[in-house]
CSV table of C-alpha atoms and ligand atoms in Angstrom, one decimal:
chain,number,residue,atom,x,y,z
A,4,UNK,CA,0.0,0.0,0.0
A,5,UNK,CA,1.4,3.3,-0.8
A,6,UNK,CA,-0.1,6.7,1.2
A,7,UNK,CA,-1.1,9.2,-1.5
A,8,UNK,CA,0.8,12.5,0.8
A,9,UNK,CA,-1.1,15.3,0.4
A,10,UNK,CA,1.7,17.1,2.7
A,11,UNK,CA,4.0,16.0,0.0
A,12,UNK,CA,2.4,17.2,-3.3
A,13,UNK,CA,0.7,20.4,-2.1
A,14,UNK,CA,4.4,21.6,-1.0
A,15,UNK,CA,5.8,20.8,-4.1
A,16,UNK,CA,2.8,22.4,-6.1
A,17,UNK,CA,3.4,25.4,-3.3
A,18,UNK,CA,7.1,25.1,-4.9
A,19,UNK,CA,6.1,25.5,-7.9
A,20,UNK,CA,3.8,28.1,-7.6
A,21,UNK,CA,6.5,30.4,-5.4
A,22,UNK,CA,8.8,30.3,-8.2
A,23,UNK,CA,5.9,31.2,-11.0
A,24,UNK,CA,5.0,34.1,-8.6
A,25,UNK,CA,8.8,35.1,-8.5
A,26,UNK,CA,8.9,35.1,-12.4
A,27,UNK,CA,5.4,36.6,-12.7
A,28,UNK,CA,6.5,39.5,-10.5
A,29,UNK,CA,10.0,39.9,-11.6
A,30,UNK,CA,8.4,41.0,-15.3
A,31,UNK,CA,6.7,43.9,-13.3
A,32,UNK,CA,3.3,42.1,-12.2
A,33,UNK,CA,1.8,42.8,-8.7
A,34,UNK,CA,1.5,39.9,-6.7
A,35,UNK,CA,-1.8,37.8,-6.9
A,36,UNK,CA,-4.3,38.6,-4.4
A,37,UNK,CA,-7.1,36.5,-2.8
A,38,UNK,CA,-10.1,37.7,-1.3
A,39,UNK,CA,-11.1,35.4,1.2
A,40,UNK,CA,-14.9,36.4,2.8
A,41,UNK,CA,-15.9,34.8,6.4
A,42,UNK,CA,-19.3,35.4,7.9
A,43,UNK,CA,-20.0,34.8,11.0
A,44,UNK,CA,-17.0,32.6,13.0
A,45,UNK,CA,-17.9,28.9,12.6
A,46,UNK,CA,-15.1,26.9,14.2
A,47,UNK,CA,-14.2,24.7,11.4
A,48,UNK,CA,-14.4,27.8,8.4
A,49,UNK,CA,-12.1,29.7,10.9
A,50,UNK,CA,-9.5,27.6,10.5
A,51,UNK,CA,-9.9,26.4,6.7
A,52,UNK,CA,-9.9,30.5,5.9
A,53,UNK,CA,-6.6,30.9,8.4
A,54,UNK,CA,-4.8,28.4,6.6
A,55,UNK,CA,-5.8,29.5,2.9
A,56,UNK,CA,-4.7,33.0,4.3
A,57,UNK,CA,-1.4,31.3,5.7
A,58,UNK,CA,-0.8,29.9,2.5
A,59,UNK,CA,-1.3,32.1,0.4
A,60,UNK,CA,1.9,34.0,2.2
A,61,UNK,CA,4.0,30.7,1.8
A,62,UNK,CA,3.7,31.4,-2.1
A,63,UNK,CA,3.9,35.1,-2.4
A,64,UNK,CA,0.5,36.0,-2.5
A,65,UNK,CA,-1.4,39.1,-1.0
A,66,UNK,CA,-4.4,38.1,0.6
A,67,UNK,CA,-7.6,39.8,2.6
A,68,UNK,CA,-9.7,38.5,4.8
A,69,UNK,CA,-13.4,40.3,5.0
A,70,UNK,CA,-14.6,39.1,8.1
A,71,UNK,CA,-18.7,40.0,8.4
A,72,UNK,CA,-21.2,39.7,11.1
A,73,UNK,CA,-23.0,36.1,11.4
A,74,UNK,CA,-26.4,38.2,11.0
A,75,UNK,CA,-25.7,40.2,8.2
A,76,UNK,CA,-28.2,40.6,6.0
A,77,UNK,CA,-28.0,39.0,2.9
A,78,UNK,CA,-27.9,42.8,0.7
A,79,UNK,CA,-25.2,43.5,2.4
A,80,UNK,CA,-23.1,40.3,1.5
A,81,UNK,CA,-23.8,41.4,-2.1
A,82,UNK,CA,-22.8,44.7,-1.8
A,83,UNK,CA,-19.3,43.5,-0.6
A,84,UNK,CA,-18.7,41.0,-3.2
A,85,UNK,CA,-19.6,43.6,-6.2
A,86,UNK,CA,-17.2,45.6,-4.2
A,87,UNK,CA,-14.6,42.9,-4.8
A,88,UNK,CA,-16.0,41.5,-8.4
A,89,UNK,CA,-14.7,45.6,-9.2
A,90,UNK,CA,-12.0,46.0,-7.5
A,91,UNK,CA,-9.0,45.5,-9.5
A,92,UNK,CA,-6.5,44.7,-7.4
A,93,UNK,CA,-8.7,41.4,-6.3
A,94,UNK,CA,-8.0,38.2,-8.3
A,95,UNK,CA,-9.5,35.6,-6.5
A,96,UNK,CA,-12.5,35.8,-4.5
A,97,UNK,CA,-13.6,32.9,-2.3
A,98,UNK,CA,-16.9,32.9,0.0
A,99,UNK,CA,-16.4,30.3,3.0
A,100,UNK,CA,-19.1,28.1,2.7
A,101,UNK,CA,-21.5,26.8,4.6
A,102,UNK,CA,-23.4,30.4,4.8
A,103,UNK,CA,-25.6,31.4,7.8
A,104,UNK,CA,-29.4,30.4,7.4
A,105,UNK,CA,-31.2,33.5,5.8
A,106,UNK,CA,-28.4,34.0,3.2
A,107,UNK,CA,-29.2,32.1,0.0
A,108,UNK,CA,-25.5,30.3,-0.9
A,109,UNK,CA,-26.6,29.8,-4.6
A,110,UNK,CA,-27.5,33.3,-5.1
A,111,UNK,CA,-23.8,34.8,-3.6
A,112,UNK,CA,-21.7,32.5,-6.3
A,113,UNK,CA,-23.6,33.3,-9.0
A,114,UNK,CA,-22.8,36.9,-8.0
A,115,UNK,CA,-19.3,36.4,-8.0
A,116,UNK,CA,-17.5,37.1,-11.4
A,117,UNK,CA,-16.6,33.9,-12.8
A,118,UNK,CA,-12.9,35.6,-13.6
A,119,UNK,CA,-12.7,36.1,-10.3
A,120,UNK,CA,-14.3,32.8,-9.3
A,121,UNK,CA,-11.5,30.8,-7.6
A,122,UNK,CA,-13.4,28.2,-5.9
A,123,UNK,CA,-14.7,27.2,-9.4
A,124,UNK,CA,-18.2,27.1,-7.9
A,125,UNK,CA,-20.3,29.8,-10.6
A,126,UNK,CA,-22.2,27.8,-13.2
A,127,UNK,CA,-20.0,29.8,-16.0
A,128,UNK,CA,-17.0,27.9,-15.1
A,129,UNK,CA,-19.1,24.4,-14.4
A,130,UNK,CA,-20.3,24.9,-17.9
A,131,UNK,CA,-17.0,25.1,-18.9
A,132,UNK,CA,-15.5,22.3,-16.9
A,133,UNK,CA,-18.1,19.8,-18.2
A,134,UNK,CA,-17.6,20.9,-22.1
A,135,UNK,CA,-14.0,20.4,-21.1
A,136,UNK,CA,-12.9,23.6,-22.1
A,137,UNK,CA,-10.3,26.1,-20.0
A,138,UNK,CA,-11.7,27.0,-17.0
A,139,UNK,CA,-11.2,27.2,-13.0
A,140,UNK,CA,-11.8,23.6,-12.0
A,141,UNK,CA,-13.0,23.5,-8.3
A,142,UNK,CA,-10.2,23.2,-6.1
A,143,UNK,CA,-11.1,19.6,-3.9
A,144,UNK,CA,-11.5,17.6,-7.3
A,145,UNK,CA,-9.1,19.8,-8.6
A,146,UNK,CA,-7.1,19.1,-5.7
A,147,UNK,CA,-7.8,15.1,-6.4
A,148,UNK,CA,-6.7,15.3,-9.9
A,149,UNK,CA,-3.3,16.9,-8.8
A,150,UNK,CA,-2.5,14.2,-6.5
A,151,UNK,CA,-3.8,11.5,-8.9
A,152,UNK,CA,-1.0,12.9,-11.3
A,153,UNK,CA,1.6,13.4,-9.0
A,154,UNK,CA,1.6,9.5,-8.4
A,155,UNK,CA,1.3,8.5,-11.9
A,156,UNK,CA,-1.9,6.4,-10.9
A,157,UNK,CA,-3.6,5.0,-14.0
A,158,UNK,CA,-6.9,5.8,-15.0
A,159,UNK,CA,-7.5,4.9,-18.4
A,160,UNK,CA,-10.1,2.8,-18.6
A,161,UNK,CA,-10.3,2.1,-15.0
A,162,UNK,CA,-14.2,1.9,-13.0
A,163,UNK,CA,-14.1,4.9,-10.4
A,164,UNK,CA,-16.9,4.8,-8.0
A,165,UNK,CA,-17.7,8.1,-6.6
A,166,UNK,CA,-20.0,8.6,-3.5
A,167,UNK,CA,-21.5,11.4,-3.1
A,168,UNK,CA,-22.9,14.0,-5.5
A,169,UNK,CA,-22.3,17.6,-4.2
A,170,UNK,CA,-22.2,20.8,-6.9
A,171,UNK,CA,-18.6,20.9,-4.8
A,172,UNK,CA,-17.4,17.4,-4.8
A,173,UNK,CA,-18.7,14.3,-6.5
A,174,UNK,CA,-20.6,15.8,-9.4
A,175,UNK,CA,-17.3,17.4,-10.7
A,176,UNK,CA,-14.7,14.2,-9.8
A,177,UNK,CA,-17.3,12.6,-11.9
A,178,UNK,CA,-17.1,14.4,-14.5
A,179,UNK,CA,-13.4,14.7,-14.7
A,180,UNK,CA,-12.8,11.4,-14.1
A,181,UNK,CA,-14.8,10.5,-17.5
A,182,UNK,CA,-13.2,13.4,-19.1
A,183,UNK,CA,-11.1,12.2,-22.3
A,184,UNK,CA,-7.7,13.3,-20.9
A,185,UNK,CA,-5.5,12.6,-18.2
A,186,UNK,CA,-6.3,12.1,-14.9
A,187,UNK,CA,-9.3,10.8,-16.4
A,188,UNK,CA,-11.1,8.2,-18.9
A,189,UNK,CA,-12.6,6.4,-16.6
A,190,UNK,CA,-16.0,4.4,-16.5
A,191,UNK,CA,-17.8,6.5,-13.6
A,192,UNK,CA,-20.8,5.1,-11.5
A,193,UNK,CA,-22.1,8.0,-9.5
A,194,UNK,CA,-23.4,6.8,-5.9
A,195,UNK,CA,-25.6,8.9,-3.1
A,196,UNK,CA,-28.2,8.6,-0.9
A,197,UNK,CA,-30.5,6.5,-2.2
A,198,UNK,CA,-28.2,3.8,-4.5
A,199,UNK,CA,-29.1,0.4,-3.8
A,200,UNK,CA,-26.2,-2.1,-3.3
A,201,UNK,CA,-23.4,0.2,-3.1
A,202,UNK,CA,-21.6,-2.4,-1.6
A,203,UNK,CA,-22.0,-4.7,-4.3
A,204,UNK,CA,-20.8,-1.3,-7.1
A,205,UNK,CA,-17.8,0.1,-4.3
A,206,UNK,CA,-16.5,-4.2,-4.8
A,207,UNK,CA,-16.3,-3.7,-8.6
A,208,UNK,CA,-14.4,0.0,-8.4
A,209,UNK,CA,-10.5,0.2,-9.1
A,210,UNK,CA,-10.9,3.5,-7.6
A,211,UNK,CA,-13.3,5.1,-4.6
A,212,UNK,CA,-14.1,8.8,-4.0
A,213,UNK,CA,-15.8,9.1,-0.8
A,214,UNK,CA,-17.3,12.1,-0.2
A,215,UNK,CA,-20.5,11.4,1.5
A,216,UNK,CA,-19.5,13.1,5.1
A,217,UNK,CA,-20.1,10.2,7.2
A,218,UNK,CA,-17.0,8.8,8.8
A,219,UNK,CA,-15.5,5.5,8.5
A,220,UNK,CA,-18.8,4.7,5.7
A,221,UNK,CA,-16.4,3.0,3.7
A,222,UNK,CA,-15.5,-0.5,5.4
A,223,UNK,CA,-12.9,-2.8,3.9
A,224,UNK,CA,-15.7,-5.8,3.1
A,225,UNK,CA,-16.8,-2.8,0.6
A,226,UNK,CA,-13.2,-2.6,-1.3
A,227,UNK,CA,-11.9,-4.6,-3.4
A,228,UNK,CA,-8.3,-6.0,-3.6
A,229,UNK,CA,-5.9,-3.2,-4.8
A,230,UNK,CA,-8.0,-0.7,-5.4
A,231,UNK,CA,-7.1,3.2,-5.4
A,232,UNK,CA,-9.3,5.1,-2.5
A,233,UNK,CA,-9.9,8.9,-2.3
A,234,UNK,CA,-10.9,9.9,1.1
A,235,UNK,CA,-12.8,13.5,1.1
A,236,UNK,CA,-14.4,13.1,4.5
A,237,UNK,CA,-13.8,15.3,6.7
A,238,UNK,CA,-15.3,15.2,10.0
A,239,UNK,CA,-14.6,16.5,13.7
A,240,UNK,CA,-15.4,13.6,15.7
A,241,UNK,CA,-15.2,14.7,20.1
A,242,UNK,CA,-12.0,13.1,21.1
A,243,UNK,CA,-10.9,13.9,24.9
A,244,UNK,CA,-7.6,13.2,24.3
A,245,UNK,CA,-6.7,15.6,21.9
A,246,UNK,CA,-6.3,19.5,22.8
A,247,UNK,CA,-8.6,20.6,20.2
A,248,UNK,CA,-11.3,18.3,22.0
A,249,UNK,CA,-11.9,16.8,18.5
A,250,UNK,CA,-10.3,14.7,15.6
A,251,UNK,CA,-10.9,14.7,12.1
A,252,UNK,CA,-12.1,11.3,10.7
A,253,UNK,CA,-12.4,10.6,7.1
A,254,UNK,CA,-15.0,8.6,5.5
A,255,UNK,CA,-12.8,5.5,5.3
A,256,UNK,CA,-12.5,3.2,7.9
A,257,UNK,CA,-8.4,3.9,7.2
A,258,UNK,CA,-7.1,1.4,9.4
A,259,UNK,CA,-8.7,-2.1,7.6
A,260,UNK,CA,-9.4,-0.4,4.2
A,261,UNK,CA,-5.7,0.9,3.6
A,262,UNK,CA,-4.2,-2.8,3.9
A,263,UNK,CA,-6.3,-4.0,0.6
A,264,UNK,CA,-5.5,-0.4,-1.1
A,265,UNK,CA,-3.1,-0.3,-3.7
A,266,UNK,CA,-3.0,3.6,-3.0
A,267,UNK,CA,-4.9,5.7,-0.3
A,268,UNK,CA,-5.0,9.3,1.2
A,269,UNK,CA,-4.8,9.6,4.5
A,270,UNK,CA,-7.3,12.1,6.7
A,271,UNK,CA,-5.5,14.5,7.8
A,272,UNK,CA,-2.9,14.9,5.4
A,273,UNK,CA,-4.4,14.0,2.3
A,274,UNK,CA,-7.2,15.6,-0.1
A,275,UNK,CA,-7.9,18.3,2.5
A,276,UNK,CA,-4.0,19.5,2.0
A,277,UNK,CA,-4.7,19.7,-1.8
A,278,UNK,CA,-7.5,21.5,-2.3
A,279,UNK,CA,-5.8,24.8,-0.8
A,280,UNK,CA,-2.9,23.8,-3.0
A,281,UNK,CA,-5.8,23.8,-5.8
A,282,UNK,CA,-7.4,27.0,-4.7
A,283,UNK,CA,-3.6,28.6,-5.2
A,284,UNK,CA,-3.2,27.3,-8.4
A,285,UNK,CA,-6.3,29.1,-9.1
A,286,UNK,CA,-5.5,32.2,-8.0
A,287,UNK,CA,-2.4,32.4,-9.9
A,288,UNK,CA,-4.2,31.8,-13.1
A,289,UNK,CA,-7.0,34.1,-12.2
A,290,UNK,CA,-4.2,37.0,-11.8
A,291,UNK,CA,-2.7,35.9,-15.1
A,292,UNK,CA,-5.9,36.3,-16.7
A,293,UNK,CA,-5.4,33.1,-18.4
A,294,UNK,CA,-9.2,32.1,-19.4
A,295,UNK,CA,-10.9,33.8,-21.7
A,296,UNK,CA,-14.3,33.7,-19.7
B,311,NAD,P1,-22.7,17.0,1.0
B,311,NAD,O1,-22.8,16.9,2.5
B,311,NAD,O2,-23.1,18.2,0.2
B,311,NAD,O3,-23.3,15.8,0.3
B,311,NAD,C1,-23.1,14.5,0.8
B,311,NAD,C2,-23.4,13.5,-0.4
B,311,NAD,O4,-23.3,12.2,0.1
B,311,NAD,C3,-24.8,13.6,-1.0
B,311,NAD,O5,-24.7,13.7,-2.4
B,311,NAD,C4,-25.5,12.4,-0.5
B,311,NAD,O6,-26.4,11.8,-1.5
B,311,NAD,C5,-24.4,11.4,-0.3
B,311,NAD,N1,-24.7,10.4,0.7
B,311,NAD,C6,-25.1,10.7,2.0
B,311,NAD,N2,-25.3,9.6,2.7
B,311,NAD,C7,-25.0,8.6,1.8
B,311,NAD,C8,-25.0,7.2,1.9
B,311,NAD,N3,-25.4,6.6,3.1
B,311,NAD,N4,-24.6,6.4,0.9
B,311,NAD,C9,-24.2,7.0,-0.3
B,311,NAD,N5,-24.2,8.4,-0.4
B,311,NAD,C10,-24.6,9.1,0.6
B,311,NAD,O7,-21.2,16.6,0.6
B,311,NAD,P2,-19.8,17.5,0.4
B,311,NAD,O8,-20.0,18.9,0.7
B,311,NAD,O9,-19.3,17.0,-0.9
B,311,NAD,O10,-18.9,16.9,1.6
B,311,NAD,C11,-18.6,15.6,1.8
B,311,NAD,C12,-17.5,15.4,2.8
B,311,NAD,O11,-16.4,15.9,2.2
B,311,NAD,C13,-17.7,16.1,4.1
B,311,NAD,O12,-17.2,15.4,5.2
B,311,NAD,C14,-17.0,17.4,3.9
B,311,NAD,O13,-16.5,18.0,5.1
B,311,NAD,C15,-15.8,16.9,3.1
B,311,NAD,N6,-15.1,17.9,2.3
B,311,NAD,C16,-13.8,17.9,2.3
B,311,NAD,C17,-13.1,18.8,1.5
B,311,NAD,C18,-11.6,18.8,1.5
B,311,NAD,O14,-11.0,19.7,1.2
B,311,NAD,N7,-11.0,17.6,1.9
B,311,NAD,C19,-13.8,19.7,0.7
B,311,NAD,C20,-15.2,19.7,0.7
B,311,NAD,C21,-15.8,18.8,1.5
């Protein structure tokens, strides 16, 4: 069994990307900027928008953090993303997610320009990523594909089972895994809620996405021999022993799937890792103006 590292390939994608930023900026560029917007100060978004922020200073990057009020009211949200859809020294824009209850989180993406759009959320750049044409790919698949490459895995040809069909997570891996490129070319079967005999379809996969959100769903009776498993779970699960007073648990049972895996990524330290490597990667386009969206 080999560990797919997510530690490992987002710091050499960060490597990458710090020397881009150096060449970008030594031709007289500014250096790309990412807005990041937080409402309200849910534990878990506080520390995914501290570390985007952290690492966005690891690669050269300016970044902002707008930090609004957990009741704001949802024409005021608008009015400070226009504020950053115009403001030309933002390249990236990224809205936390989840958003508070009386905001509707459909109607803020599709407010944010799609130029701008570095979560890859808007349905401008979905569009785009499904006809397979130049676009900002959302950064956990994204974030999937980089690590899939990284390792050389083969895909071609290969049944991936994904579980879980979010606008975020397993409708684009689906996608992109069937894409005719690599990563990709793959038979997908699309699992969710109501798919009978998953175990019987997660046995005929050569690779598993899980990203249903339930932890330790995926038992090793449901893998077969060999196979490649993506891990997107992420969960805080209350654990006394630990500081924090929680862990993060996966949606892999890790400990008796990984000895039947021929790869797997860990959680933490796998897919998590690589979608802010993703979201970075994104930026840096976004700034170069790459897309013609
Ligand atoms: P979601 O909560 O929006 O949707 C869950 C999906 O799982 C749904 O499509 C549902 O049909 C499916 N599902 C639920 N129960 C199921 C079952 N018993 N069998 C089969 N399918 C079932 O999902 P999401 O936002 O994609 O998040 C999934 C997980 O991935 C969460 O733990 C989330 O925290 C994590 N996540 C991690 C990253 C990362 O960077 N690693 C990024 C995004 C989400």
């Amino acid at each position: 069994m080999i560990l797919l590292d997510g530690k490992t390939v987002s710091q050499a994608v960060k490597d990458t990307l710090k020397e881009k930023t150096k060449d970008f900026r030594s031709k007289g560029n500014r250096a790309p900027h990412l807005a990041a917007v937080l409402v309200g100060s849910n534990g878990a978004s506080e520390t995914y928008v501290a570390s985007k922020i952290k690492n966005c200073q690891e690669v050269g990057f300016k970044s902002s953090l707008i930090r609004l009020v957990e009741n704001i009211a949802e024409e005021e949200l608008i009015e400070a993303i226009e504020k950053l859809n115009t403001d030309d020294a933002i390249d990236g824009i990224l809205v936390q997610l989840p958003l508070p209850k009386q905001i509707n989180e459909e109607r803020i993406i599709n407010l944010i320009d799609p130029r701008k759009d570095v979560d890859g959320f808007h349905p401008v750049n979905i569009g785009k990523m499904v006809q397979g044409l130049p676009t900002f790919i959302p950064a956990t698949p994204y974030g999937i594909l980089l690590i899939l490459e990284y390792y050389k895995i083969e895909t071609s040809g290969k049944h991936a089972v994904v579980i879980g069909r979010s606008n975020i997570v397993g409708r684009p891996i689906s996608i992109l895994l069937s894409r005719n490129s690599y990563p990709g070319n793959c038979t997908v079967t699309v699992c969710h809620s109501r798919t009978k005999n998953l175990k019987e379809i997660c046995l005929q996969a050569d690779i598993i996405v899980a990203a249903l959100g339930i932890p330790e769903f995926l038992k090793a009776d449901m893998v077969k021999e060999n196979a490649v498993v993506i891990d997107v779970g992420i969960t805080r699960v209350a654990d006394a022993s630990k500081k924090s007073g929680f862990a993060l648990k996966g949606d892999v049972d890790f400990a008796n799937v990984a000895p039947k895996c021929s790869y797997i990524t860990p959680v933490p330290g796998g897919v998590g890792l690589m979608t802010i490597a993703a979201l970075l990667m994104n930026t840096l386009t976004a700034c170069e103006n790459k897309f013609d969206i």
